[in-house]
Amino acid sequence: MIILRSKFIEKADGYQAPLIIIHKDDASLIVERINAGDGAALRLSVDDIQPWEYKYFYWSFTKGGFLEADDFANSRDGDAFMRSHRGCQEGPILTVARGETDELFVVVSQPMHTDLPFNVHDKFGSSTSILGEIIPGFVDGPFMRSVIAKNDLIARVNPMSMLAEQEKQIDLLSMLVISLAEKQPEDERPDWLPQFKAMLEQSSSLQFKGPDKAIKGIADRKAHIRSLQEQYYKTKSGGA
């Protein structure tokens, strides 16, 4: 099934803007793109998609046409990486999925011409939400459960807070190193110890709250992360 989210172009001949053209042979859907630079056709076969899986495809203006997203489902910044490092400024233009049958579902987000049957979907929402509407059981399938669990985990983890807690742990370990080093005979201490100690005293993340409160904050953060991880694995496995 082909689902179009953009304009249907009745005639490809003479069309000047970038255009996706889809046709079919005995084994595959063949996706071409014209007026957008050079790039080989993309062949989509049911054997390329595992049951309940989906894949995003971009068009790279610098890497030669269609590119499958790199580990998109497991990345926080997969879309930003594809746009900034792979020359895919438009974002994903195709989403290809499969349920438990051998039927392929292709969501097209760019103007398209085809002689094959297609449905138009003009509602707001992501391509994966569309797939959830048209493929029975897709949202509850193992792949989407994993994606939903990952997205929920990422949304609840603040990278800046994680970096702050990591800095506190490093500073506590640095204090321990200094304490142990100062117990050594003076002629066995490293030459860099005074400079290292002065640097830590000037820029330590512990200088306002102190070690005791820092340790409590680290413990609380670790407990929070463990709780989020527990919920992640429950959601991923289909639990409550």
Short mmCIF file of C-alpha atoms in Angstrom, two decimals:
data_model
loop_
_atom_site.label_atom_id
_atom_site.label_comp_id
_atom_site.label_asym_id
_atom_site.label_seq_id
_atom_site.Cartn_x
_atom_site.Cartn_y
_atom_site.Cartn_z
CA MET A 1 0.00 0.00 0.00
CA ILE A 2 1.23 3.48 -0.90
CA ILE A 3 0.19 6.40 1.31
CA LEU A 4 0.78 9.90 -0.04
CA ARG A 5 1.22 12.84 2.34
CA SER A 6 2.03 15.41 -0.32
CA LYS A 7 0.85 16.29 -3.85
CA PHE A 8 -0.02 13.76 -6.52
CA ILE A 9 1.43 14.77 -9.89
CA GLU A 10 -0.54 13.33 -12.79
CA LYS A 11 2.18 13.76 -15.42
CA ALA A 12 5.88 13.43 -14.69
CA ASP A 13 6.89 14.71 -18.12
CA GLY A 14 7.62 18.39 -17.94
CA TYR A 15 7.47 18.57 -14.16
CA GLN A 16 10.37 20.74 -13.00
CA ALA A 17 10.49 20.28 -9.21
CA PRO A 18 11.84 17.21 -7.39
CA LEU A 19 9.44 14.32 -7.94
CA ILE A 20 9.20 10.76 -6.65
CA ILE A 21 8.10 8.18 -9.20
CA ILE A 22 6.97 4.72 -8.07
CA HIS A 23 6.34 1.69 -10.25
CA LYS A 24 6.47 -2.05 -9.73
CA ASP A 25 8.07 -5.13 -11.20
CA ASP A 26 7.49 -8.77 -10.27
CA ALA A 27 9.54 -8.62 -7.06
CA SER A 28 9.84 -5.02 -5.88
CA LEU A 29 8.51 -1.54 -5.70
CA ILE A 30 10.91 0.69 -7.62
CA VAL A 31 11.25 4.25 -6.36
CA GLU A 32 13.00 6.88 -8.48
CA ARG A 33 13.49 10.58 -7.95
CA ILE A 34 13.95 13.16 -10.68
CA ASN A 35 14.94 16.84 -10.68
CA ALA A 36 16.92 16.44 -7.45
CA GLY A 37 20.39 15.50 -8.66
CA ASP A 38 21.71 12.07 -9.49
CA GLY A 39 20.76 8.97 -7.57
CA ALA A 40 20.04 5.33 -8.29
CA ALA A 41 16.52 3.96 -8.00
CA LEU A 42 15.53 2.43 -4.68
CA ARG A 43 14.17 -1.12 -4.85
CA LEU A 44 11.86 -2.03 -1.98
CA SER A 45 11.26 -5.71 -1.37
CA VAL A 46 9.32 -7.35 1.41
CA ASP A 47 12.48 -9.32 2.23
CA ASP A 48 14.23 -6.04 3.15
CA ILE A 49 11.81 -5.29 6.02
CA GLN A 50 11.32 -7.56 8.99
CA PRO A 51 7.78 -8.08 10.35
CA TRP A 52 6.64 -5.09 12.47
CA GLU A 53 9.68 -3.05 11.41
CA TYR A 54 9.93 0.31 9.68
CA LYS A 55 12.73 2.18 7.93
CA TYR A 56 13.24 5.83 7.07
CA PHE A 57 14.77 6.83 3.75
CA TYR A 58 16.25 10.24 3.00
CA TRP A 59 17.49 11.85 -0.17
CA SER A 60 21.07 13.07 0.01
CA PHE A 61 22.14 15.87 -2.27
CA THR A 62 25.81 15.13 -1.51
CA LYS A 63 25.91 11.33 -1.10
CA GLY A 64 24.14 10.30 -4.28
CA GLY A 65 20.43 9.82 -3.76
CA PHE A 66 18.43 7.61 -1.43
CA LEU A 67 19.95 6.82 1.97
CA GLU A 68 18.50 4.65 4.70
CA ALA A 69 18.60 6.38 8.08
CA ASP A 70 21.49 5.17 10.24
CA ASP A 71 20.10 3.32 13.27
CA PHE A 72 17.35 5.92 13.45
CA ALA A 73 15.20 4.14 16.00
CA ASN A 74 18.00 3.96 18.57
CA SER A 75 19.40 7.46 18.19
CA ARG A 76 18.51 10.66 20.02
CA ASP A 77 19.72 12.86 17.15
CA GLY A 78 19.31 10.58 14.14
CA ASP A 79 17.38 13.11 12.08
CA ALA A 80 19.81 15.94 12.87
CA PHE A 81 22.73 13.69 11.92
CA MET A 82 21.20 12.78 8.57
CA ARG A 83 20.44 16.42 7.79
CA SER A 84 23.76 17.94 8.85
CA HIS A 85 26.28 15.18 8.05
CA ARG A 86 24.71 13.22 5.20
CA GLY A 87 23.37 16.07 3.10
CA CYS A 88 19.68 15.22 3.67
CA GLN A 89 18.26 18.68 4.28
CA GLU A 90 14.65 17.71 3.53
CA GLY A 91 14.28 15.17 6.29
CA PRO A 92 12.84 11.68 5.67
CA ILE A 93 10.95 11.44 2.40
CA LEU A 94 9.92 7.77 2.56
CA THR A 95 8.89 5.55 5.45
CA VAL A 96 8.62 1.86 4.65
CA ALA A 97 7.02 -0.62 7.02
CA ARG A 98 5.58 -4.09 7.31
CA GLY A 99 3.11 -5.70 9.69
CA GLU A 100 2.78 -9.44 10.17
CA THR A 101 1.95 -10.06 6.49
CA ASP A 102 4.06 -9.75 3.34
CA GLU A 103 2.50 -6.43 2.35
CA LEU A 104 4.74 -3.37 2.24
CA PHE A 105 3.42 -0.01 3.39
CA VAL A 106 5.16 3.03 1.91
CA VAL A 107 4.45 6.52 3.26
CA VAL A 108 5.61 9.19 0.77
CA SER A 109 6.23 12.71 2.06
CA GLN A 110 7.17 14.37 -1.24
CA PRO A 111 5.26 15.04 -4.48
CA MET A 112 4.74 11.71 -6.24
CA HIS A 113 3.72 10.25 -9.57
CA THR A 114 2.61 6.64 -9.88
CA ASP A 115 0.27 4.43 -11.86
CA LEU A 116 -0.23 2.22 -8.81
CA PRO A 117 -3.14 2.53 -6.38
CA PHE A 118 -2.49 4.86 -3.44
CA ASN A 119 -4.29 6.54 -0.56
CA VAL A 120 -3.99 10.18 0.44
CA HIS A 121 -3.37 11.02 4.10
CA ASP A 122 -3.57 14.76 4.76
CA LYS A 123 -3.90 14.72 8.55
CA PHE A 124 -1.18 16.15 10.75
CA GLY A 125 1.11 13.61 12.41
CA SER A 126 4.27 11.60 11.97
CA SER A 127 4.71 8.87 9.39
CA THR A 128 4.90 6.27 12.15
CA SER A 129 1.58 7.48 13.59
CA ILE A 130 0.06 6.99 10.14
CA LEU A 131 1.47 3.47 10.03
CA GLY A 132 -0.08 2.85 13.43
CA GLU A 133 -3.48 3.77 11.96
CA ILE A 134 -3.29 1.61 8.86
CA ILE A 135 -1.36 -1.49 9.99
CA PRO A 136 -3.32 -3.55 12.52
CA GLY A 137 -1.23 -4.19 15.63
CA PHE A 138 1.70 -2.08 14.45
CA VAL A 139 1.96 0.15 17.53
CA ASP A 140 1.90 -2.90 19.79
CA GLY A 141 4.46 -4.77 17.70
CA PRO A 142 7.93 -5.40 19.17
CA PHE A 143 9.75 -2.84 17.04
CA MET A 144 7.39 0.05 17.79
CA ARG A 145 7.24 -0.91 21.47
CA SER A 146 11.02 -0.59 21.56
CA VAL A 147 10.92 2.79 19.79
CA ILE A 148 8.19 4.13 22.07
CA ALA A 149 10.06 2.94 25.17
CA LYS A 150 13.28 4.54 23.93
CA ASN A 151 11.61 7.84 23.10
CA ASP A 152 9.93 7.95 26.50
CA LEU A 153 13.25 7.24 28.23
CA ILE A 154 15.06 9.93 26.25
CA ALA A 155 12.32 12.47 26.97
CA ARG A 156 12.70 11.87 30.71
CA VAL A 157 16.50 12.05 30.83
CA ASN A 158 17.98 15.55 30.95
CA PRO A 159 21.46 15.49 29.35
CA MET A 160 22.57 18.62 31.24
CA SER A 161 21.64 17.06 34.59
CA MET A 162 23.49 13.88 33.63
CA LEU A 163 26.60 15.90 32.76
CA ALA A 164 26.39 17.79 36.05
CA GLU A 165 26.17 14.57 38.07
CA GLN A 166 29.04 13.09 36.08
CA GLU A 167 31.17 16.15 36.82
CA LYS A 168 30.45 15.74 40.54
CA GLN A 169 31.57 12.12 40.42
CA ILE A 170 34.77 13.09 38.62
CA ASP A 171 35.46 15.83 41.17
CA LEU A 172 34.89 13.41 44.07
CA LEU A 173 37.31 10.95 42.50
CA SER A 174 39.79 13.77 41.96
CA MET A 175 39.56 14.69 45.65
CA LEU A 176 40.26 11.06 46.50
CA VAL A 177 43.31 11.01 44.20
CA ILE A 178 44.66 14.17 45.84
CA SER A 179 44.07 12.79 49.33
CA LEU A 180 45.89 9.55 48.52
CA ALA A 181 48.72 11.37 46.76
CA GLU A 182 49.29 13.69 49.73
CA LYS A 183 49.76 10.67 51.99
CA GLN A 184 52.82 9.66 49.99
CA PRO A 185 56.30 10.85 50.97
CA GLU A 186 56.93 14.29 49.54
CA ASP A 187 59.63 13.09 47.15
CA GLU A 188 57.24 10.48 45.70
CA ARG A 189 54.40 12.87 44.92
CA PRO A 190 53.81 13.74 41.25
CA ASP A 191 55.11 17.13 40.15
CA TRP A 192 51.70 18.13 38.82
CA LEU A 193 49.89 17.58 42.14
CA PRO A 194 49.95 21.25 43.33
CA GLN A 195 48.60 22.55 40.02
CA PHE A 196 45.95 19.83 39.92
CA LYS A 197 44.85 20.60 43.48
CA ALA A 198 44.68 24.34 42.77
CA MET A 199 42.64 23.76 39.61
CA LEU A 200 40.16 21.56 41.49
CA GLU A 201 39.79 24.09 44.32
CA GLN A 202 39.03 26.87 41.82
CA SER A 203 36.61 25.04 39.51
CA SER A 204 35.18 22.14 41.47
CA SER A 205 31.46 21.49 41.13
CA LEU A 206 31.48 20.67 44.87
CA GLN A 207 32.57 24.09 46.12
CA PHE A 208 29.01 25.31 46.80
CA LYS A 209 27.19 22.20 48.00
CA GLY A 210 30.09 20.20 49.39
CA PRO A 211 30.84 16.46 49.08
CA ASP A 212 28.01 15.20 51.29
CA LYS A 213 25.24 16.91 49.33
CA ALA A 214 26.96 15.97 46.07
CA ILE A 215 26.96 12.29 47.05
CA LYS A 216 23.26 12.48 47.93
CA GLY A 217 22.49 14.16 44.60
CA ILE A 218 24.42 11.49 42.70
CA ALA A 219 22.61 8.72 44.59
CA ASP A 220 19.22 10.30 43.87
CA ARG A 221 20.06 10.67 40.19
CA LYS A 222 21.22 7.05 39.96
CA ALA A 223 18.02 5.84 41.61
CA HIS A 224 15.98 7.94 39.17
CA ILE A 225 17.82 6.49 36.17
CA ARG A 226 17.39 2.93 37.46
CA SER A 227 13.65 3.56 37.79
CA LEU A 228 13.49 4.90 34.22
CA GLN A 229 15.45 1.91 32.94
CA GLU A 230 13.11 -0.47 34.72
CA GLN A 231 10.10 1.19 33.08
CA TYR A 232 11.91 1.15 29.70
CA TYR A 233 12.42 -2.60 29.80
CA LYS A 234 8.83 -3.19 30.95
CA THR A 235 7.45 -1.11 28.08
CA LYS A 236 9.83 -2.69 25.56
CA SER A 237 8.80 -6.19 26.58
CA GLY A 238 5.11 -5.35 26.51
CA GLY A 239 4.65 -5.23 30.28
CA ALA A 240 2.65 -2.68 32.22
#
